[in-house]
Tab-separated table of C-alpha atoms in Angstrom:
chain	number	residue	atom	x	y	z
A	28	MET	CA	-130.967	210.277	27.022
A	29	LYS	CA	-133.988	210.656	24.682
A	30	MET	CA	-137.425	210.856	26.001
A	31	LYS	CA	-138.729	208.388	23.956
A	32	LYS	CA	-136.181	205.632	24.918
A	33	LEU	CA	-136.632	206.545	28.403
A	34	LEU	CA	-140.532	205.688	28.330
A	35	ALA	CA	-139.369	202.505	26.117
A	36	ILE	CA	-137.370	201.467	28.815
A	37	LEU	CA	-139.979	202.235	31.712
A	38	MET	CA	-142.616	199.756	29.331
A	39	ALA	CA	-140.131	197.408	29.799
A	40	ALA	CA	-139.598	197.700	33.079
A	41	ALA	CA	-143.111	196.886	33.811
A	42	MET	CA	-142.493	192.975	34.059
A	43	THR	CA	-145.591	190.798	36.019
A	44	PHE	CA	-144.389	187.863	38.520
A	45	GLY	CA	-145.344	184.567	37.580
A	46	LEU	CA	-143.400	181.657	39.556
A	47	ALA	CA	-145.101	178.912	40.401
A	48	ALA	CA	-143.691	177.623	43.770
A	49	CYS	CA	-142.782	174.333	44.854
A	50	GLY	CA	-140.198	172.906	47.059
A	51	GLY	CA	-139.791	173.032	51.172
A	52	GLY	CA	-137.608	173.134	53.671
A	53	SER	CA	-135.892	174.201	57.055
A	54	GLY	CA	-132.824	175.488	58.193
A	55	ASP	CA	-131.036	176.327	61.064
A	56	SER	CA	-130.580	179.685	62.822
A	57	SER	CA	-128.462	182.396	61.413
A	58	ALA	CA	-124.819	181.979	63.059
A	59	SER	CA	-121.448	183.630	62.762
A	60	SER	CA	-119.387	182.859	59.441
A	61	GLY	CA	-115.931	183.041	61.415
A	62	ASP	CA	-115.753	186.281	59.200
A	63	THR	CA	-112.886	189.803	59.909
A	64	ALA	CA	-116.471	191.294	59.947
A	65	ASP	CA	-116.024	193.359	63.298
A	66	SER	CA	-111.926	192.545	63.641
A	67	GLY	CA	-111.656	196.332	61.941
A	68	GLU	CA	-110.377	194.592	58.207
A	69	VAL	CA	-111.911	196.119	55.359
A	70	GLN	CA	-113.905	192.975	53.284
A	71	ASN	CA	-115.412	193.179	49.896
A	72	VAL	CA	-118.654	191.533	49.628
A	73	ILE	CA	-120.167	190.317	45.707
A	74	VAL	CA	-123.616	191.824	45.532
A	75	ALA	CA	-126.009	190.137	42.353
A	76	ILE	CA	-128.384	192.014	41.219
A	77	PRO	CA	-131.043	191.223	38.052
A	78	THR	CA	-131.553	193.713	35.516
A	79	LEU	CA	-133.555	194.009	32.191
A	80	PHE	CA	-130.021	195.946	30.131
A	81	ASP	CA	-126.914	196.687	30.532
A	82	ILE	CA	-125.345	198.517	33.300
A	83	ASN	CA	-121.925	200.313	32.436
A	84	ASP	CA	-121.337	202.157	34.809
A	85	SER	CA	-121.694	199.732	37.761
A	86	GLN	CA	-118.319	199.629	38.646
A	87	MET	CA	-118.095	203.375	38.800
A	88	VAL	CA	-120.621	203.474	41.149
A	89	ALA	CA	-119.653	201.064	43.593
A	90	ASP	CA	-116.351	202.886	43.797
A	91	ALA	CA	-118.498	205.889	44.942
A	92	ILE	CA	-120.451	203.945	47.191
A	93	ASN	CA	-116.923	201.706	48.583
A	94	GLU	CA	-115.409	205.697	49.553
A	95	ILE	CA	-118.715	205.911	52.420
A	96	SER	CA	-118.531	202.484	52.853
A	97	ALA	CA	-115.384	201.338	53.728
A	98	GLU	CA	-114.610	203.529	56.490
A	99	LYS	CA	-118.480	203.946	57.694
A	100	TYR	CA	-119.473	200.127	57.785
A	101	GLY	CA	-116.238	198.211	57.296
A	102	VAL	CA	-116.915	196.314	53.383
A	103	THR	CA	-116.864	197.163	50.462
A	104	VAL	CA	-119.647	195.836	47.254
A	105	THR	CA	-118.748	194.064	43.808
A	106	LEU	CA	-122.255	194.619	42.204
A	107	GLU	CA	-122.408	192.153	39.705
A	108	PHE	CA	-125.486	192.669	37.476
A	109	ILE	CA	-126.712	189.781	35.823
A	110	ALA	CA	-128.780	190.096	33.039
A	111	ALA	CA	-132.878	188.678	33.684
A	112	GLY	CA	-132.773	185.792	30.766
A	113	ASN	CA	-129.201	184.032	32.686
A	114	TRP	CA	-129.995	184.941	36.581
A	115	ALA	CA	-131.457	181.647	37.305
A	116	GLN	CA	-128.834	180.027	35.273
A	117	GLN	CA	-125.923	182.349	36.325
A	118	THR	CA	-126.903	182.502	40.289
A	119	ASN	CA	-127.340	178.497	40.741
A	120	LEU	CA	-123.973	178.415	40.041
A	121	LEU	CA	-122.638	181.286	41.973
A	122	LEU	CA	-124.319	179.457	44.951
A	123	THR	CA	-122.486	176.763	44.732
A	124	SER	CA	-119.432	177.862	45.744
A	125	ASP	CA	-118.617	181.689	47.762
A	126	GLU	CA	-118.464	183.720	44.544
A	127	VAL	CA	-121.671	185.355	45.777
A	128	ASP	CA	-122.643	186.588	49.319
A	129	VAL	CA	-125.721	188.983	48.533
A	130	LEU	CA	-128.457	188.291	46.061
A	131	ALA	CA	-131.760	189.256	44.889
A	132	PHE	CA	-134.191	185.344	45.300
A	133	TYR	CA	-135.776	185.754	41.620
A	134	GLY	CA	-136.896	184.053	39.237
A	135	THR	CA	-137.458	181.196	41.221
A	136	PRO	CA	-139.704	180.378	44.249
A	137	LEU	CA	-137.843	181.242	47.317
A	138	THR	CA	-138.829	178.114	49.041
A	139	THR	CA	-136.169	176.722	46.162
A	140	PHE	CA	-133.485	178.476	47.764
A	141	ILE	CA	-134.185	177.174	50.979
A	142	LYS	CA	-135.150	173.327	50.072
A	143	ASN	CA	-131.569	173.454	48.109
A	144	ASN	CA	-130.233	175.309	51.566
A	145	GLN	CA	-129.026	178.345	49.735
A	146	ALA	CA	-130.367	180.697	51.389
A	147	LEU	CA	-129.617	181.542	55.037
A	148	PRO	CA	-131.835	181.746	57.527
A	149	LEU	CA	-131.832	185.934	58.990
A	150	GLU	CA	-133.460	185.918	62.535
A	151	ASP	CA	-130.826	186.671	64.364
A	152	TYR	CA	-129.068	189.061	62.226
A	153	VAL	CA	-132.192	191.120	62.431
A	154	ALA	CA	-133.020	190.588	66.102
A	155	ASN	CA	-129.565	192.252	66.798
A	156	ALA	CA	-129.982	194.662	63.415
A	157	SER	CA	-130.212	198.684	64.179
A	158	GLU	CA	-133.965	200.274	64.747
A	159	GLU	CA	-133.303	201.651	61.857
A	160	PHE	CA	-133.365	198.794	60.321
A	161	LYS	CA	-136.253	197.137	62.503
A	162	ALA	CA	-138.729	200.202	60.795
A	163	VAL	CA	-137.974	199.570	57.986
A	164	TRP	CA	-140.369	195.937	57.416
A	165	SER	CA	-143.120	194.818	60.153
A	166	ASP	CA	-142.749	191.149	61.992
A	167	ALA	CA	-145.710	190.899	59.627
A	168	GLU	CA	-144.090	191.584	56.385
A	169	LEU	CA	-141.097	189.145	57.117
A	170	GLN	CA	-143.485	186.876	57.903
A	171	GLY	CA	-143.695	186.391	54.101
A	172	THR	CA	-140.679	185.215	53.276
A	173	SER	CA	-140.018	183.072	55.900
A	174	MET	CA	-140.980	178.983	56.318
A	175	ASN	CA	-140.207	177.266	59.753
A	176	GLY	CA	-139.873	179.669	61.847
A	177	HIS	CA	-136.704	180.962	59.924
A	178	ILE	CA	-136.353	184.309	57.974
A	179	TYR	CA	-134.429	183.726	54.478
A	180	GLY	CA	-134.656	187.282	53.055
A	181	ILE	CA	-135.437	190.638	52.836
A	182	PRO	CA	-138.020	191.819	51.285
A	183	ASN	CA	-137.130	194.827	48.423
A	184	LEU	CA	-139.175	198.358	48.271
A	185	ARG	CA	-142.028	197.227	45.398
A	186	ASN	CA	-145.406	197.091	45.117
A	187	PHE	CA	-146.718	194.383	46.883
A	188	GLY	CA	-150.256	194.188	46.101
A	189	ASN	CA	-152.292	195.213	42.570
A	190	THR	CA	-154.857	197.034	42.412
A	191	ARG	CA	-157.212	195.832	39.077
A	192	GLY	CA	-159.415	197.284	36.532
A	193	LEU	CA	-159.277	198.908	33.262
A	194	ASP	CA	-157.026	200.987	31.459
A	195	ILE	CA	-158.530	203.416	29.698
A	196	ASP	CA	-157.385	206.017	26.634
A	197	ALA	CA	-157.471	208.877	28.202
A	198	ASN	CA	-159.455	211.546	26.159
A	199	ILE	CA	-162.499	208.652	25.194
A	200	ALA	CA	-162.499	208.568	28.672
A	201	ALA	CA	-163.064	211.832	29.529
A	202	GLU	CA	-165.785	212.149	26.965
A	203	PHE	CA	-167.980	209.125	28.652
A	204	GLY	CA	-167.242	210.837	31.860
A	205	ILE	CA	-165.101	208.289	33.243
A	206	GLU	CA	-162.287	209.713	35.780
A	207	ASP	CA	-159.023	208.262	37.130
A	208	GLY	CA	-159.526	206.300	40.075
A	209	GLN	CA	-162.776	206.149	39.556
A	210	HIS	CA	-164.568	202.419	41.015
A	211	MET	CA	-166.333	200.237	38.435
A	212	THR	CA	-168.368	196.861	39.189
A	213	MET	CA	-167.912	194.286	36.179
A	214	ASP	CA	-171.646	196.167	34.890
A	215	GLU	CA	-170.255	199.418	34.987
A	216	VAL	CA	-167.433	197.770	32.716
A	217	SER	CA	-169.800	195.911	30.174
A	218	ASP	CA	-172.004	199.424	29.697
A	219	PHE	CA	-169.315	201.448	29.090
A	220	LEU	CA	-167.776	198.612	26.570
A	221	TYR	CA	-170.827	198.607	25.063
A	222	ALA	CA	-171.082	202.187	24.515
A	223	VAL	CA	-167.556	202.506	22.779
A	224	HIS	CA	-167.962	199.910	20.539
A	225	GLU	CA	-170.617	201.525	18.808
A	226	ALA	CA	-168.551	204.721	18.817
A	227	TYR	CA	-165.381	203.717	17.610
A	228	PRO	CA	-166.603	200.634	15.442
A	229	GLU	CA	-162.749	200.786	14.035
A	230	ARG	CA	-160.850	200.530	17.484
A	231	TYR	CA	-161.302	197.169	19.862
A	232	ALA	CA	-163.032	198.109	22.786
A	233	LEU	CA	-161.191	195.492	25.490
A	234	VAL	CA	-158.033	194.044	24.401
A	235	PRO	CA	-155.971	191.332	26.789
A	236	GLN	CA	-153.472	193.376	29.050
A	237	GLY	CA	-150.821	191.465	26.795
A	238	GLY	CA	-150.260	188.411	24.793
A	239	SER	CA	-153.473	185.807	25.049
A	240	ASN	CA	-153.017	187.304	29.053
A	241	MET	CA	-156.796	188.865	29.624
A	242	VAL	CA	-155.152	190.048	33.245
A	243	SER	CA	-152.515	188.963	35.008
A	244	GLY	CA	-154.748	187.901	38.751
A	245	TRP	CA	-158.025	188.447	39.636
A	246	THR	CA	-159.547	187.431	43.595
A	247	TRP	CA	-157.809	184.608	43.404
A	248	ASP	CA	-155.020	182.971	45.345
A	249	GLY	CA	-152.737	180.746	43.986
A	250	LEU	CA	-150.819	180.357	47.546
A	251	GLY	CA	-147.507	180.693	45.694
A	252	ASP	CA	-149.067	178.518	42.713
A	253	GLY	CA	-148.711	181.067	39.887
A	254	LYS	CA	-150.670	178.381	37.664
A	255	PHE	CA	-153.843	178.779	40.280
A	256	ILE	CA	-153.920	174.333	40.988
A	257	GLY	CA	-155.863	174.786	44.140
A	258	VAL	CA	-156.530	178.790	45.095
A	259	LEU	CA	-158.375	180.347	47.695
A	260	GLU	CA	-161.588	183.229	46.704
A	261	ASP	CA	-162.393	186.507	48.111
A	262	CYS	CA	-158.161	187.568	47.525
A	263	GLY	CA	-157.502	185.246	49.841
A	264	GLN	CA	-159.945	185.817	52.677
A	265	ASP	CA	-161.680	182.764	52.769
A	266	LEU	CA	-159.233	179.797	53.955
A	267	THR	CA	-160.668	177.219	52.206
A	268	VAL	CA	-158.858	175.572	48.938
A	269	LYS	CA	-160.650	175.522	45.547
A	270	ASN	CA	-160.720	174.252	42.425
A	271	LEU	CA	-160.319	177.223	40.341
A	272	PHE	CA	-163.005	177.003	37.295
A	273	GLU	CA	-165.744	176.302	40.437
A	274	THR	CA	-165.520	179.462	41.779
A	275	ASP	CA	-168.023	181.819	41.363
A	276	ASP	CA	-165.447	185.195	40.187
A	277	PHE	CA	-163.957	182.496	37.979
A	278	LYS	CA	-167.502	181.949	36.110
A	279	GLU	CA	-168.364	185.128	36.417
A	280	PHE	CA	-165.835	186.986	34.884
A	281	CYS	CA	-165.109	184.299	31.898
A	282	THR	CA	-168.648	185.114	31.401
A	283	TYR	CA	-168.693	188.725	30.845
A	284	THR	CA	-165.654	188.151	28.938
A	285	ARG	CA	-167.430	185.328	26.658
A	286	LYS	CA	-170.154	187.742	25.825
A	287	TRP	CA	-168.032	190.631	25.047
A	288	TYR	CA	-166.476	188.120	22.666
A	289	GLU	CA	-169.442	186.543	20.833
A	290	ASP	CA	-170.863	190.735	20.323
A	291	GLY	CA	-167.207	191.286	18.750
A	292	LEU	CA	-166.389	193.822	21.308
A	293	SER	CA	-163.330	192.159	22.324
A	294	MET	CA	-160.468	190.764	20.037
A	295	SER	CA	-160.877	187.448	17.799
A	296	ASP	CA	-157.471	186.252	17.379
A	297	ALA	CA	-157.227	186.848	21.601
A	298	LEU	CA	-155.282	183.492	22.181
A	299	SER	CA	-152.397	184.033	19.039
A	300	ASN	CA	-151.974	188.489	20.054
A	301	THR	CA	-148.280	188.668	21.060
A	302	GLU	CA	-148.883	192.873	21.891
A	303	ASP	CA	-149.074	194.700	25.108
A	304	GLY	CA	-152.767	195.915	25.661
A	305	LYS	CA	-151.378	199.696	27.153
A	306	LYS	CA	-149.486	200.205	23.750
A	307	LEU	CA	-152.578	198.646	21.577
A	308	ILE	CA	-154.193	201.547	23.161
A	309	GLN	CA	-151.550	204.332	22.418
A	310	ALA	CA	-151.804	203.318	19.175
A	311	GLY	CA	-155.471	204.132	18.418
A	312	LYS	CA	-156.635	200.132	17.852
A	313	ALA	CA	-158.132	199.416	21.387
A	314	VAL	CA	-160.010	201.657	23.719
A	315	ALA	CA	-159.278	199.524	27.202
A	316	CYS	CA	-157.741	196.412	28.821
A	317	PHE	CA	-157.813	195.092	32.161
A	318	GLU	CA	-154.124	196.026	34.124
A	319	ASN	CA	-152.995	195.480	37.562
A	320	TYR	CA	-151.046	197.920	38.680
A	321	ALA	CA	-150.214	200.212	41.976
A	322	VAL	CA	-149.276	203.741	42.056
A	323	ASP	CA	-147.655	203.935	38.553
A	324	THR	CA	-149.548	205.946	35.771
A	325	ALA	CA	-149.668	204.622	31.790
A	326	GLU	CA	-148.970	207.180	29.207
A	327	GLY	CA	-152.294	208.303	27.547
A	328	CYS	CA	-154.626	206.107	29.886
A	329	ILE	CA	-156.148	206.394	32.977
A	330	ARG	CA	-157.089	203.852	35.064
A	331	THR	CA	-160.063	202.360	37.326
A	332	VAL	CA	-160.583	200.438	40.287
A	333	VAL	CA	-162.492	197.117	40.016
A	334	VAL	CA	-160.933	195.085	42.419
A	335	ASP	CA	-159.293	197.256	45.743
A	336	ALA	CA	-155.378	196.654	45.799
A	337	TRP	CA	-154.413	193.381	47.268
A	338	ALA	CA	-151.340	190.661	47.980
A	339	VAL	CA	-151.167	187.445	47.091
A	340	SER	CA	-149.796	184.994	49.640
A	341	ASN	CA	-145.940	184.918	48.163
A	342	SER	CA	-146.489	188.495	46.846
A	343	TYR	CA	-142.956	189.113	49.752
A	344	ALA	CA	-141.202	186.008	48.124
A	345	GLU	CA	-141.084	187.276	44.872
A	346	LEU	CA	-138.275	188.762	45.555
A	347	SER	CA	-135.933	189.324	48.270
A	348	TYR	CA	-132.650	190.077	49.331
A	349	GLY	CA	-130.611	187.335	51.500
A	350	ILE	CA	-126.883	185.860	52.163
A	351	ASN	CA	-125.692	182.795	50.058
A	352	THR	CA	-125.122	179.890	52.470
A	353	ASN	CA	-121.103	179.536	51.317
A	354	SER	CA	-120.518	183.057	51.938
A	355	SER	CA	-117.427	183.071	53.806
A	356	LYS	CA	-118.157	186.846	54.628
A	357	LYS	CA	-121.491	186.362	56.630
A	358	ASP	CA	-121.196	188.983	58.872
A	359	ALA	CA	-119.513	191.771	56.395
A	360	ALA	CA	-122.399	190.345	53.754
A	361	TRP	CA	-125.465	191.251	56.790
A	362	LYS	CA	-124.203	194.258	57.332
A	363	THR	CA	-124.190	195.458	53.470
A	364	ILE	CA	-127.271	193.606	53.571
A	365	GLU	CA	-128.310	196.338	56.466
A	366	MET	CA	-126.387	199.935	54.991
A	367	PHE	CA	-128.462	198.950	51.301
A	368	PHE	CA	-131.664	199.329	53.454
A	369	THR	CA	-130.876	201.982	55.889
A	370	ASP	CA	-128.212	204.431	53.986
A	371	LYS	CA	-129.930	207.200	52.685
A	372	GLU	CA	-126.518	208.395	50.877
A	373	ILE	CA	-125.447	204.782	49.500
A	374	CYS	CA	-129.365	204.127	48.558
A	375	GLU	CA	-129.201	206.856	46.698
A	376	LEU	CA	-126.263	205.846	44.619
A	377	LEU	CA	-127.326	202.439	44.295
A	378	THR	CA	-130.812	203.485	42.481
A	379	ASN	CA	-129.448	206.930	40.628
A	380	GLY	CA	-125.462	206.785	39.778
A	381	ILE	CA	-123.861	209.779	40.323
A	382	GLU	CA	-125.445	213.477	40.371
A	383	GLY	CA	-124.383	214.990	37.045
A	384	THR	CA	-122.914	212.424	35.791
A	385	HIS	CA	-126.286	210.502	35.460
A	386	TYR	CA	-128.626	211.895	36.448
A	387	THR	CA	-129.940	215.859	37.282
A	388	VAL	CA	-132.236	216.841	40.652
A	389	ASN	CA	-134.990	218.527	39.014
A	390	GLU	CA	-136.346	221.898	41.240
A	391	ASP	CA	-139.234	219.180	42.435
A	392	GLY	CA	-137.108	217.004	43.890
A	393	THR	CA	-137.065	214.558	40.722
A	394	THR	CA	-134.458	213.400	38.881
A	395	ALA	CA	-134.243	213.553	35.385
A	396	PRO	CA	-131.303	211.503	32.852
A	397	THR	CA	-128.515	212.733	31.443
A	398	GLU	CA	-126.899	211.926	28.093
A	399	ASN	CA	-124.806	209.392	30.018
A	400	ASP	CA	-127.309	206.312	29.952
A	401	GLY	CA	-124.117	203.621	31.788
A	402	TYR	CA	-126.516	203.682	34.570
A	403	PHE	CA	-129.876	203.476	34.055
A	404	ILE	CA	-131.200	201.040	37.065
A	405	SER	CA	-133.604	204.182	38.377
A	406	ALA	CA	-136.289	203.087	35.531
A	407	ILE	CA	-136.364	199.250	36.719
A	408	ALA	CA	-135.782	199.845	40.467
A	409	TRP	CA	-138.239	197.523	41.834
A	410	VAL	CA	-134.825	195.378	41.280
A	411	LEU	CA	-132.574	196.804	44.529
A	412	PRO	CA	-132.697	196.661	47.931
A	413	TYR	CA	-134.222	199.567	48.786
A	414	SER	CA	-134.922	202.874	46.969
A	415	GLY	CA	-137.995	204.214	48.813
A	416	TYR	CA	-134.462	207.166	50.851
A	417	ALA	CA	-134.052	208.187	46.749
A	418	HIS	CA	-135.063	210.951	44.848
A	419	PRO	CA	-137.434	209.519	42.159
A	420	MET	CA	-138.051	209.673	38.268
A	421	GLU	CA	-139.655	212.783	36.889
A	422	ALA	CA	-141.769	210.058	34.866
A	423	ASN	CA	-143.208	209.254	38.259
A	424	GLY	CA	-143.658	211.712	40.138
A	425	PRO	CA	-142.365	213.610	43.358
A	426	THR	CA	-144.141	211.893	46.233
A	427	TYR	CA	-143.584	208.341	44.031
A	428	TYR	CA	-142.804	206.226	47.322
A	429	GLU	CA	-144.186	207.741	49.556
A	430	ASP	CA	-146.680	206.621	47.709
A	431	LEU	CA	-145.533	203.467	47.171
A	432	ILE	CA	-144.196	202.762	50.747
A	433	ALA	CA	-148.484	203.873	51.756
A	434	PHE	CA	-149.784	201.749	48.691
A	435	ASN	CA	-148.167	198.855	50.793
A	436	ASP	CA	-149.009	199.594	54.167
A	437	SER	CA	-152.887	199.553	52.982
A	438	CYS	CA	-153.412	196.944	50.937
A	439	MET	CA	-154.944	194.048	52.076
A	440	LYS	CA	-152.729	190.577	52.380
A	441	SER	CA	-153.738	187.984	51.675
A	442	LYS	CA	-154.505	185.413	55.059
A	443	GLY	CA	-152.059	182.679	53.542
A	444	LEU	CA	-149.461	185.482	53.379
A	445	GLY	CA	-145.904	183.793	54.008
A	446	PHE	CA	-147.014	180.495	52.435
A	447	ALA	CA	-145.825	178.741	49.562
A	448	PHE	CA	-147.104	175.408	48.266
A	449	ASP	CA	-145.074	172.246	48.071
A	450	SER	CA	-145.557	169.956	44.895
A	451	THR	CA	-143.088	167.312	45.313
A	452	SER	CA	-145.874	164.647	47.171
A	453	VAL	CA	-148.003	165.107	44.302
A	454	ALA	CA	-145.853	166.322	41.759
A	455	ASN	CA	-146.563	163.907	38.725
A	456	GLN	CA	-150.530	164.992	39.582
A	457	TYR	CA	-149.262	168.941	39.490
A	458	THR	CA	-147.725	168.961	35.812
A	459	ALA	CA	-150.312	166.431	34.534
A	460	CYS	CA	-153.197	169.662	36.188
A	461	CYS	CA	-151.247	172.493	34.570
A	462	ASN	CA	-151.463	170.878	30.991
A	463	VAL	CA	-155.331	170.793	31.577
A	464	MET	CA	-154.497	174.579	33.099
A	465	ASP	CA	-152.602	175.686	29.420
A	466	LYS	CA	-154.945	174.222	28.053
A	467	TYR	CA	-158.487	176.028	28.937
A	468	TYR	CA	-157.443	179.085	31.406
A	469	SER	CA	-156.413	181.811	28.920
A	470	ALA	CA	-159.428	180.792	26.508
A	471	LEU	CA	-162.081	180.954	28.979
A	472	MET	CA	-161.064	184.047	29.958
A	473	CYS	CA	-160.439	185.420	26.854
A	474	GLY	CA	-164.210	184.513	26.095
A	475	THR	CA	-162.819	182.453	23.340
A	476	VAL	CA	-165.316	179.316	24.480
A	477	ASP	CA	-168.361	178.457	25.845
A	478	VAL	CA	-168.202	178.851	29.727
A	479	GLU	CA	-170.103	175.967	31.459
A	480	SER	CA	-169.469	173.102	28.374
A	481	THR	CA	-165.893	174.467	28.827
A	482	ILE	CA	-165.171	174.162	32.477
A	483	GLU	CA	-166.675	170.751	32.677
A	484	GLN	CA	-164.718	168.756	30.023
A	485	ALA	CA	-161.626	170.597	32.076
A	486	ASN	CA	-163.350	169.002	35.397
A	487	THR	CA	-163.344	165.814	33.744
A	488	GLU	CA	-159.650	165.926	33.123
A	489	PHE	CA	-159.083	167.919	36.693
A	490	GLU	CA	-160.171	164.925	37.998
A	491	ALA	CA	-158.313	162.268	36.125
A	492	ALA	CA	-155.142	164.641	36.417
A	493	GLY	CA	-155.681	164.577	39.975
A	494	LEU	CA	-157.077	167.538	40.875
A	495	SER	CA	-158.081	166.651	44.429
A	496	ASP	CA	-154.971	165.376	45.967
A	497	ILE	CA	-153.067	168.506	45.050
A	498	ILE	CA	-156.139	170.370	46.696
A	499	SER	CA	-155.709	168.639	50.299
A	500	ALA	CA	-152.065	168.523	49.593
A	501	LYS	CA	-152.452	172.217	49.947
A	502	GLN	CA	-155.145	172.639	52.398
A	503	GLU	CA	-152.898	170.397	54.763
A	504	GLN	CA	-149.771	173.016	54.316
A	505	LEU	CA	-151.533	175.810	54.568
A	506	ASP	CA	-153.411	174.683	58.037
A	507	ALA	CA	-150.223	173.615	58.911
A	508	PHE	CA	-148.725	177.061	58.366
A	509	LEU	CA	-151.829	178.555	59.700
A	510	ALA	CA	-151.626	176.518	62.506
A	511	ALA	CA	-147.729	177.443	63.199
A	512	GLN	CA	-148.337	181.126	63.106
C-alpha cells in the first residue's frame, strides 16, 4: 500500500462522534440462554463490526481466529463488517432476530438499544469473568455503559476523552517558538493569531476544525446530548444543568472568535466551509485550527493545549460491545466477547490481520502494511473491541496503545459519567430547541454574528420553545441518577 493511500485512510478514520441521546429503560439481570456453550459443542457466533471501507479478507482472518478459538474457547466467529453509513439500518434489522450475537452499540445511543430491549444485561457475566478480563475496565468505567444497575455494553479501546487546543503548521509554530504540547491560554492563542495574520496575510490565521464546526466541544458536557440543550459547565464538574448560551465559557469563546472574524483573521465564509481544517493547513491555506485529540498526531502540525483532557458523560457508551437480546447463543456470545478482550493472539489477528499477508513487523514493534490491503482495519482500530495487545501501526508509533491507555487513565471524567438524558417527556420542546440551536450555535462559535444581541435573540426563542422544561427534566434525571450511584 502506498504511503499516500495510508495517510488518506488515516484521515478518513478521524471520526468524531455526535450522538443526541434519547430513550431510557431498564432490563433484567443476565440469565443463561440455555445454549450449549459449555457442552463441548463448538458454536459459531456472528459478530457485527462497523467499518469505513471494504474489508475483503475478513473470512481469511476469521478462519485464522477460528483455528485458535474452536479448541481454546469452544466458539468460532463469523465477522460481519458493515459500512458505517448503513450501520443503524442493518443492525436494527439484525437485532429483530438472532442473526447477530455480538455487535457494537454504535451510531445510536446505547439508551435507545436498552429501551428497545435489544441489549442484554451483562453484569452476571462480568461478575463471573476471568480476572484478566476484570482488569481491563474498572467498575467506574463500566458505569459508563450501565443503566439502572445493569451493565449493557463493554467499552472498546479508544480515547474516552479529548484534549482541546490548536493544530498549528509545524514550521510556523517553530518560527514563533511554540512547541508541541505547549499549554496556551485563550489570550495567548489570540496574540499568536494576530501575529501570524500580520506575518502571513495570504493565509487564514484560523479556520474551523471541519465544515462550519469551529471545534468539537469545549468545556461543556451535554449529558449524552450532542445538541447541548442543557449542559454541565466546567468539564462536567459543576452539577447544575444550565442553558449553554448563558454560560461564561461559551460567551468567552464566542467573544474571541467574533473579534478574530471582524479583524479578518478567520474565514469570512466559515458557515459554508466544507473542508477539514488540517487539510487547509497542510495545503498552505491556513495556519491553525482548533482540534480535539488524544494521543494521535497530525501530519505537518504541532498541537497545543488550551483545555486539558476530559471525558463527557456518555463517552464510554458511544461505542461499546454487547449481546443481542434475541441471540440464541448468549453464553457463547459472552465467551467471544471475553476472548476479544483478553486473548493476545486473537487481538492481533482481529486488529492487524495475518502477518506476512496483511502486515509486517518493523524493528521497533510497529506494523507496516503489505501491498495486500484486503484487511486494513487497523487504520480504524477504534471500532474494534480491544486492540491494546496488538502491534501498533508505524504511523502511530511503538508506544501508541500504552500511551492511549495511560491517557484514558489520567483523563478527567465528567461527574455525570454514565448518565444519558431521556428526552421522551419533553420530546416536542427538545425538537423545537434543536431547531433554535441549529440556527445560532455554529454562527456564534465561528464568530460570524454579534455575540450579545444574537444570544439575546436565541434565548427569547429558546424560552418560547420550552428550554426551561428540558433543563428541569435533565436536572431531575441527573439528580436521580447521581443519588442511585
